[in-house]
C-alpha cells in the first residue's frame, strides 16, 4: 500500500476553492491518487477529500499543516490531514456476542482493516481467551446496573492509557454516559441491529417481527447522547418472511450487522467521513 | 397458462391436516402443481395453499366448495378457493403521478398481470388520455378538501357499478375514509413511498433526507383505518447517499415504488396472501 | 433544472491537471456543481468530469471550446463539452416486446430522462399505435432475413434524417451490421438479457435455466462489431430458484432489463460515460 | 432447537404422493414443523421435504426407514431421512487464506451452523495455531505439484479416519482428483470466487476486471470431475466500478465468498438440497 496523506476540507461553497487547493498541492509536486468533491446546494457547503502520495510531497503531514494554514484561513476551511502510515488506534467494546468482534479481529489480523487494536474491553469474561489468542489485551469491566459510573470511569482511564482514537461498540449492549460520548465525539461507532430510524431501542428484531416487515437491517452510526439518533455512516438490509421467527431474524441480522459495521468502520479509518450536523458525508 | 384452482386454508395447527386435505384432492384426481405450507409456532396456526389443475378435477370451483365444506368444518378451516380462469377485477386509483399507473397498465396489456381493469379513478384529469388509449373507462372524481364525503360516496358507487374486487392506490395521495377501508377490507392495496414503519405520513423522502439514511424504500400494504399501519405485503429499498437531494430520492424511489407495488399486487392476484392480524403470510 | 455545461476530460495522468483545469474554470467565474475524478494506476490515465452552471460562465459552450483549446492542447487532453440545455436526440429501436420501450417512453414523457425521441424504428407494426399516441413518428422497417442490407440502409437514412445522436436497442433483437456500429461508435446502446459475459447470444434465460444459476441478470452495453462484447455500462441481477422455468426467468428478467437499460441510458445522456478500450468509466 | 427428522423424497410426479406420505406421517402422530414441495413440469419429477418433530413419532429414524420402505417402493421414491440430533461431520480444507475458514469456525463455535468439525486439512501450516485454538485437529498435507497422488491418498485416509460426511473447500485452491470427487459425490462443497459460469478457472477477479463487469460474485457448488461445472447451491454478487482494481475486487469478493459459502453449507447441513443432474433443488 502506498503511504498517503488524506486532506479533508469543508467550507462555504464558492468558486475557486478546488483551484486554490489543487494549485497548492500541484505547486509542491503532490500526486493526487484519489479526489472526491461534494457541493451541498441546501446547506451551501462544499466538501473535498484529496488522497496524496506521501512521497510526492517534500514535507511531512505536520509540515503540510504549517504551509497549508494560511490558505485554509483565507478560504475559511474546516480541515484535517491524516497520514495513512499512522494507523488509528481502535478499541473494541463487546459484551458476550462475538459475531462483530470475530469479524473485526479477522479483518485486523489479515490486514484488511488498517488499524491498531490496543485493547478489547468487555463487561463479561466470555471472550477473553479468543481475544488474547490474538495477543491483544482484554479488560473485563463489569457494569453494576445500580451504579454504572465507576465502570465508565474505569473504561475512560483504560481508553486514555491505551491512547485510543476511536471506540467501536461491537454489540456492547450498554449505553455510554453523555460525558464519554462528548469526549469521543464523532469517534464512537455503534452498530444498531435495525434499519434506523425504525425500531429504536431494545429488541429491534422482536419489534420488526411484530410489525411484519419484509426486510430487516442494521445501522452503523456515530454515538451521540440521544439513543440511536447519531449520524448514520452505513446501513443495509436482508429479506425476511413470515416463516422467520424473531430468533431467525437475530441469526440473519448478525450477517448484516457485521458487514455494515466493517464497512462503516472502513470509511472512518480511511478518513472518508465528514460529520455534518445529524448526517454524514462519505467521500469515496 | 394452465387454468387452476387455488385453495387457501388457515386453521389451528394439528396433525393430519395435510393428509386429510391432500387425500380429498387425490381422491378426486386433483393434480397439484404447486403447494405451500406454513406452521406458525407462535400463534399455533397452520396455513396452506394448493394450486390444482382445473381440468384434473371432475367439478367446478363452486362444486368443489360443496364437496369440501364437510371436511373444512371438521378441521375448523378458514378457507377460500379461486378459479384462475376468472381474473380479479382491479380498479386503479391515481392522482397526477403516472409511474405506478403506467407500469401496471403495461403489465396488464402485456398479460404479465392476469387481471381485469374495469376502470381508473382519479381526482384529476391529467391521466385521462393515456388511460383511455388503453380502452379503459376513466372517471375523474375531484375531492373537495373541505367536504370529502361526496367524492368517496361517488367513488363507492363507481366501484360497485364496475363490480370491483380489489382497489389499488397507485399513488392516489388521498386518505380513504374508514367505511371504504372496511367495505374492501384486505382488498385495498396501497404503495407507500418509504420503508415502513420509518417515515409514516407525508413527504417521507424529505423525512429520509433529514435523517440522513443510506437506503430509501417503498412498502406495499393493505389499507386499514390507521394510516400506513396495515399489513405489509412487500417492501424493497435502494441505496442513496449524501449527494442525493430529496428530489433525487423521489426520482430513485419511483423505481422501487412501481416494482414493489407490482410484486405485491401479483401476490394478491395469484391468491398468495393470507392476512393474519397485522401481518401477512405470502405463500409461494 | 439548472442548465449546465459538462466538461469531460481524459489524459495521461500527471500533477497539476486538476489545478490547471479548475483554475481556468475559476478565472471565468465558473460555478462547479459536481466534479468527479478518476486516476487509473494500471493505464496511467486520468479522467475528470466537471458540471458547471451555464449562467456562471461569460460564454456559451461553443465559446468555451475556443478558450479552452490551448489548455487542452498543452495537457494533451481528450475532451468534450456538452450543454445540458441541448438534450440528445435518441432513436429507440424495438421489435415486438414493449417492456423496455414503454418504460423509456414513460421516463421521456414524465421528464425523468432529459432527451428528445425523434423517432421509433421497429421491424414490426405491433407498437405503432402506442408510440404514435406519444406523438412520436414510428417507422416500420421490416428486415428480410435473406437480404438484410436494404433494411439497414433504410434505417441509416432514417437516423440521418432525424439527426439522431444516440441509438437505443430496446430489445430490438436484430444484429446491426458493422458499418452501422462504426458510424455510431459508442452511441449505440443495447440491453442484453443476461449477466454478461455469461450466456452470450440467443436465449440467455434458457441457457441460465440449463446451468441452474441462482441469479439472472441484464447488461447494458455499447454495441461493437463483436456480438455482446462491447463496453459494459451497467448490470444488475435478480434472484431465481429451482421453481422458475425459463418463461418465469423471462418475466422476472424483464424488470431487470428495463431498469438496467434506463440507468445505463441515464449515464450516457448525462455525459457520465467515458469509453476506455473495452471498458467504461462512469463518472458520478 | 427441537430435534427433528428430515424426510427428503424425489419421484416421478403423479397424484396422491403427498396424500400417501402425509397420511403415513399423520397415522403415526408425526408433527410436521416444515414442509416444502416442488413439481418440475419439465422433468416430470416431484420433490418433497418434511421436517417432523422427533418426539412426536413413536420410533427412531432407523425404525422410520423400516416402516416407510414399503410405501417408498410402491411410489418409486428416491428418499432419505436424517436425524437433526446427529449433526454431520464436516471437514474443512483450506490453504493460506482464512476469510472463509474463520467465518465457518465462528459459525461452528457459536452454534450458528449445527455441525461437527472433526478436522481441518491444509496444504500449508499457516492456519494451524488458529484452528488448534478451537480444539480442532489440524493436518498439514503438502501437495507436491509434480506428484499430487500421495497427498490425496493421505487426505482420503484422513477423511476416512475422521468419519467425514461432508468436505468443504474453504478456498483450498487445489483441484481434487476424480476418484475423490466420486467417493464424496454431492458431499464436496466448493466456493468459487466468481459468478459462474462467468470466469471459470484461475484468477476470476482479474478476468472480471479485464472484462469491465459492474458486479462480481461468488458461487457455492458441489464439486464434480469437471472444473467449476458442478451443481450450483448458492450465488451472490456485489457491485464494483471502474475505480476497483483486481486487488479491490479480491477484497470485496471475500465478503461475498464467505457469506455465500455459509449459506450454501447451511442448506446442505439442514438437508435442504436435492441434486438433480447438473442442478440443485433447495427446499426451504
PDB file of C-alpha atoms in Angstrom, chain B residues 93-231:
ATOM      1  CA  UNK B  93     -56.835   4.901  -8.246  1.00  0.00           C
ATOM      2  CA  UNK B  94     -54.312   7.551  -9.171  1.00  0.00           C
ATOM      3  CA  UNK B  95     -53.682  11.244  -8.808  1.00  0.00           C
ATOM      4  CA  UNK B  96     -51.283  13.042 -11.204  1.00  0.00           C
ATOM      5  CA  UNK B  97     -48.142  10.945 -10.980  1.00  0.00           C
ATOM      6  CA  UNK B  98     -48.077   8.167 -13.571  1.00  0.00           C
ATOM      7  CA  UNK B  99     -45.094   5.939 -12.725  1.00  0.00           C
ATOM      8  CA  UNK B 100     -47.067   3.259 -10.891  1.00  0.00           C
ATOM      9  CA  UNK B 101     -50.105   3.574 -13.134  1.00  0.00           C
ATOM     10  CA  UNK B 102     -48.065   3.292 -16.351  1.00  0.00           C
ATOM     11  CA  UNK B 103     -46.212   0.285 -15.039  1.00  0.00           C
ATOM     12  CA  UNK B 104     -49.414  -1.517 -14.027  1.00  0.00           C
ATOM     13  CA  UNK B 105     -51.127  -0.712 -17.337  1.00  0.00           C
ATOM     14  CA  UNK B 106     -48.134  -2.146 -19.205  1.00  0.00           C
ATOM     15  CA  UNK B 107     -48.244  -5.301 -17.110  1.00  0.00           C
ATOM     16  CA  UNK B 108     -51.957  -5.604 -17.760  1.00  0.00           C
ATOM     17  CA  UNK B 109     -51.843  -5.082 -21.530  1.00  0.00           C
ATOM     18  CA  UNK B 110     -48.849  -7.427 -21.937  1.00  0.00           C
ATOM     19  CA  UNK B 111     -50.562 -10.143 -19.922  1.00  0.00           C
ATOM     20  CA  UNK B 112     -47.898 -10.044 -17.229  1.00  0.00           C
ATOM     21  CA  UNK B 113     -50.533  -9.449 -14.519  1.00  0.00           C
ATOM     22  CA  UNK B 114     -53.671 -11.564 -15.032  1.00  0.00           C
ATOM     23  CA  UNK B 115     -56.392  -9.154 -14.028  1.00  0.00           C
ATOM     24  CA  UNK B 116     -59.170  -7.052 -15.482  1.00  0.00           C
ATOM     25  CA  UNK B 117     -59.087  -3.291 -15.024  1.00  0.00           C
ATOM     26  CA  UNK B 118     -62.723  -2.191 -15.184  1.00  0.00           C
ATOM     27  CA  UNK B 119     -61.846   1.454 -14.522  1.00  0.00           C
ATOM     28  CA  UNK B 120     -59.325   4.013 -13.405  1.00  0.00           C
ATOM     29  CA  UNK B 121     -60.459   6.652 -10.925  1.00  0.00           C
ATOM     30  CA  UNK B 122     -58.553   9.865 -10.307  1.00  0.00           C
ATOM     31  CA  UNK B 123     -59.107  13.172  -8.566  1.00  0.00           C
ATOM     32  CA  UNK B 124     -57.520  14.887 -11.586  1.00  0.00           C
ATOM     33  CA  UNK B 125     -57.942  14.866 -15.369  1.00  0.00           C
ATOM     34  CA  UNK B 126     -54.221  14.569 -16.167  1.00  0.00           C
ATOM     35  CA  UNK B 127     -54.074  10.876 -16.966  1.00  0.00           C
ATOM     36  CA  UNK B 128     -57.361  10.548 -18.902  1.00  0.00           C
ATOM     37  CA  UNK B 129     -55.981  10.386 -22.411  1.00  0.00           C
ATOM     38  CA  UNK B 130     -53.299   7.859 -21.522  1.00  0.00           C
ATOM     39  CA  UNK B 131     -55.758   5.584 -19.738  1.00  0.00           C
ATOM     40  CA  UNK B 132     -58.396   5.891 -22.460  1.00  0.00           C
ATOM     41  CA  UNK B 133     -55.859   4.882 -25.119  1.00  0.00           C
ATOM     42  CA  UNK B 134     -55.944   1.519 -23.330  1.00  0.00           C
ATOM     43  CA  UNK B 135     -59.731   1.355 -23.777  1.00  0.00           C
ATOM     44  CA  UNK B 136     -60.287   1.598 -20.036  1.00  0.00           C
ATOM     45  CA  UNK B 137     -63.003   3.908 -18.613  1.00  0.00           C
ATOM     46  CA  UNK B 138     -61.564   6.891 -16.743  1.00  0.00           C
ATOM     47  CA  UNK B 139     -63.553   8.567 -14.003  1.00  0.00           C
ATOM     48  CA  UNK B 140     -62.439  11.895 -12.636  1.00  0.00           C
ATOM     49  CA  UNK B 141     -63.776  12.333  -9.105  1.00  0.00           C
ATOM     50  CA  UNK B 142     -62.400  15.578  -7.652  1.00  0.00           C
ATOM     51  CA  UNK B 143     -62.092  15.648  -3.865  1.00  0.00           C
ATOM     52  CA  UNK B 144     -63.194  18.848  -2.153  1.00  0.00           C
ATOM     53  CA  UNK B 145     -60.837  19.093   0.778  1.00  0.00           C
ATOM     54  CA  UNK B 146     -63.486  20.818   2.893  1.00  0.00           C
ATOM     55  CA  UNK B 147     -66.098  18.184   2.173  1.00  0.00           C
ATOM     56  CA  UNK B 148     -64.650  14.885   1.060  1.00  0.00           C
ATOM     57  CA  UNK B 149     -67.676  12.701   1.736  1.00  0.00           C
ATOM     58  CA  UNK B 150     -69.446  13.249  -1.618  1.00  0.00           C
ATOM     59  CA  UNK B 151     -66.351  12.238  -3.554  1.00  0.00           C
ATOM     60  CA  UNK B 152     -65.980   9.000  -1.626  1.00  0.00           C
ATOM     61  CA  UNK B 153     -69.680   8.244  -1.988  1.00  0.00           C
ATOM     62  CA  UNK B 154     -69.339   8.714  -5.731  1.00  0.00           C
ATOM     63  CA  UNK B 155     -66.259   6.512  -5.709  1.00  0.00           C
ATOM     64  CA  UNK B 156     -68.013   3.791  -3.750  1.00  0.00           C
ATOM     65  CA  UNK B 157     -70.830   3.783  -6.295  1.00  0.00           C
ATOM     66  CA  UNK B 158     -68.349   3.521  -9.159  1.00  0.00           C
ATOM     67  CA  UNK B 159     -66.575   0.589  -7.514  1.00  0.00           C
ATOM     68  CA  UNK B 160     -69.906  -1.168  -7.114  1.00  0.00           C
ATOM     69  CA  UNK B 161     -71.065  -0.429 -10.653  1.00  0.00           C
ATOM     70  CA  UNK B 162     -67.835  -1.868 -12.014  1.00  0.00           C
ATOM     71  CA  UNK B 163     -68.046  -4.953  -9.723  1.00  0.00           C
ATOM     72  CA  UNK B 164     -64.590  -4.239  -8.402  1.00  0.00           C
ATOM     73  CA  UNK B 165     -62.840  -6.924  -6.332  1.00  0.00           C
ATOM     74  CA  UNK B 166     -59.634  -5.109  -5.483  1.00  0.00           C
ATOM     75  CA  UNK B 167     -58.677  -1.434  -5.259  1.00  0.00           C
ATOM     76  CA  UNK B 168     -55.097  -0.345  -5.916  1.00  0.00           C
ATOM     77  CA  UNK B 169     -53.957   3.058  -4.696  1.00  0.00           C
ATOM     78  CA  UNK B 170     -51.328   3.714  -7.353  1.00  0.00           C
ATOM     79  CA  UNK B 171     -50.017   6.859  -5.633  1.00  0.00           C
ATOM     80  CA  UNK B 172     -53.561   8.154  -5.092  1.00  0.00           C
ATOM     81  CA  UNK B 173     -52.443  10.614  -2.387  1.00  0.00           C
ATOM     82  CA  UNK B 174     -55.815  10.770  -0.625  1.00  0.00           C
ATOM     83  CA  UNK B 175     -56.696   9.029   2.629  1.00  0.00           C
ATOM     84  CA  UNK B 176     -59.687   6.713   2.206  1.00  0.00           C
ATOM     85  CA  UNK B 177     -62.496   7.049   4.766  1.00  0.00           C
ATOM     86  CA  UNK B 178     -62.863   4.220   7.340  1.00  0.00           C
ATOM     87  CA  UNK B 179     -66.105   2.854   5.878  1.00  0.00           C
ATOM     88  CA  UNK B 180     -64.454   2.335   2.478  1.00  0.00           C
ATOM     89  CA  UNK B 181     -61.477   0.610   4.153  1.00  0.00           C
ATOM     90  CA  UNK B 182     -63.914  -1.683   5.902  1.00  0.00           C
ATOM     91  CA  UNK B 183     -66.029  -2.389   2.812  1.00  0.00           C
ATOM     92  CA  UNK B 184     -62.918  -3.531   0.947  1.00  0.00           C
ATOM     93  CA  UNK B 185     -61.016  -4.919   3.933  1.00  0.00           C
ATOM     94  CA  UNK B 186     -57.841  -6.751   2.791  1.00  0.00           C
ATOM     95  CA  UNK B 187     -58.747  -5.694  -0.752  1.00  0.00           C
ATOM     96  CA  UNK B 188     -57.337  -2.150  -0.867  1.00  0.00           C
ATOM     97  CA  UNK B 189     -53.624  -2.151  -1.689  1.00  0.00           C
ATOM     98  CA  UNK B 190     -51.500   0.944  -1.195  1.00  0.00           C
ATOM     99  CA  UNK B 191     -47.921   1.761  -2.115  1.00  0.00           C
ATOM    100  CA  UNK B 192     -46.260   3.942   0.499  1.00  0.00           C
ATOM    101  CA  UNK B 193     -43.073   5.709  -0.531  1.00  0.00           C
ATOM    102  CA  UNK B 194     -40.981   4.750   2.466  1.00  0.00           C
ATOM    103  CA  UNK B 195     -39.625   1.673   4.134  1.00  0.00           C
ATOM    104  CA  UNK B 196     -42.346   1.472   6.794  1.00  0.00           C
ATOM    105  CA  UNK B 197     -42.512   1.833   9.750  1.00  0.00           C
ATOM    106  CA  UNK B 198     -39.964   4.584   9.092  1.00  0.00           C
ATOM    107  CA  UNK B 199     -41.367   7.855   7.863  1.00  0.00           C
ATOM    108  CA  UNK B 200     -45.109   7.385   8.225  1.00  0.00           C
ATOM    109  CA  UNK B 201     -47.293  10.083   6.678  1.00  0.00           C
ATOM    110  CA  UNK B 202     -46.448  12.894   4.317  1.00  0.00           C
ATOM    111  CA  UNK B 203     -43.219  13.632   2.469  1.00  0.00           C
ATOM    112  CA  UNK B 204     -41.319  10.512   3.534  1.00  0.00           C
ATOM    113  CA  UNK B 205     -38.367  11.215   1.201  1.00  0.00           C
ATOM    114  CA  UNK B 206     -37.912  14.596   2.842  1.00  0.00           C
ATOM    115  CA  UNK B 207     -38.003  12.907   6.240  1.00  0.00           C
ATOM    116  CA  UNK B 208     -35.426  10.371   4.997  1.00  0.00           C
ATOM    117  CA  UNK B 209     -33.213  13.172   3.719  1.00  0.00           C
ATOM    118  CA  UNK B 210     -33.389  14.961   7.069  1.00  0.00           C
ATOM    119  CA  UNK B 211     -32.434  11.816   8.955  1.00  0.00           C
ATOM    120  CA  UNK B 212     -29.539  11.043   6.615  1.00  0.00           C
ATOM    121  CA  UNK B 213     -30.429   7.417   5.921  1.00  0.00           C
ATOM    122  CA  UNK B 214     -28.339   5.454   3.419  1.00  0.00           C
ATOM    123  CA  UNK B 215     -31.248   3.492   1.914  1.00  0.00           C
ATOM    124  CA  UNK B 216     -34.757   4.597   0.981  1.00  0.00           C
ATOM    125  CA  UNK B 217     -37.590   2.255   0.174  1.00  0.00           C
ATOM    126  CA  UNK B 218     -41.209   1.567  -0.540  1.00  0.00           C
ATOM    127  CA  UNK B 219     -43.888  -0.528   1.132  1.00  0.00           C
ATOM    128  CA  UNK B 220     -46.901  -2.241  -0.413  1.00  0.00           C
ATOM    129  CA  UNK B 221     -49.572  -2.867   2.214  1.00  0.00           C
ATOM    130  CA  UNK B 222     -53.261  -3.415   2.754  1.00  0.00           C
ATOM    131  CA  UNK B 223     -55.049  -0.279   3.808  1.00  0.00           C
ATOM    132  CA  UNK B 224     -56.672  -0.159   7.216  1.00  0.00           C
ATOM    133  CA  UNK B 225     -58.224   2.683   9.166  1.00  0.00           C
ATOM    134  CA  UNK B 226     -54.873   3.524  10.762  1.00  0.00           C
ATOM    135  CA  UNK B 227     -52.662   5.444   8.356  1.00  0.00           C
ATOM    136  CA  UNK B 228     -49.729   3.446   6.932  1.00  0.00           C
ATOM    137  CA  UNK B 229     -50.162   0.757   9.563  1.00  0.00           C
ATOM    138  CA  UNK B 230     -51.887  -2.020   7.588  1.00  0.00           C
ATOM    139  CA  UNK B 231     -50.408  -5.479   6.946  1.00  0.00           C
TER     140      UNK B 231
END
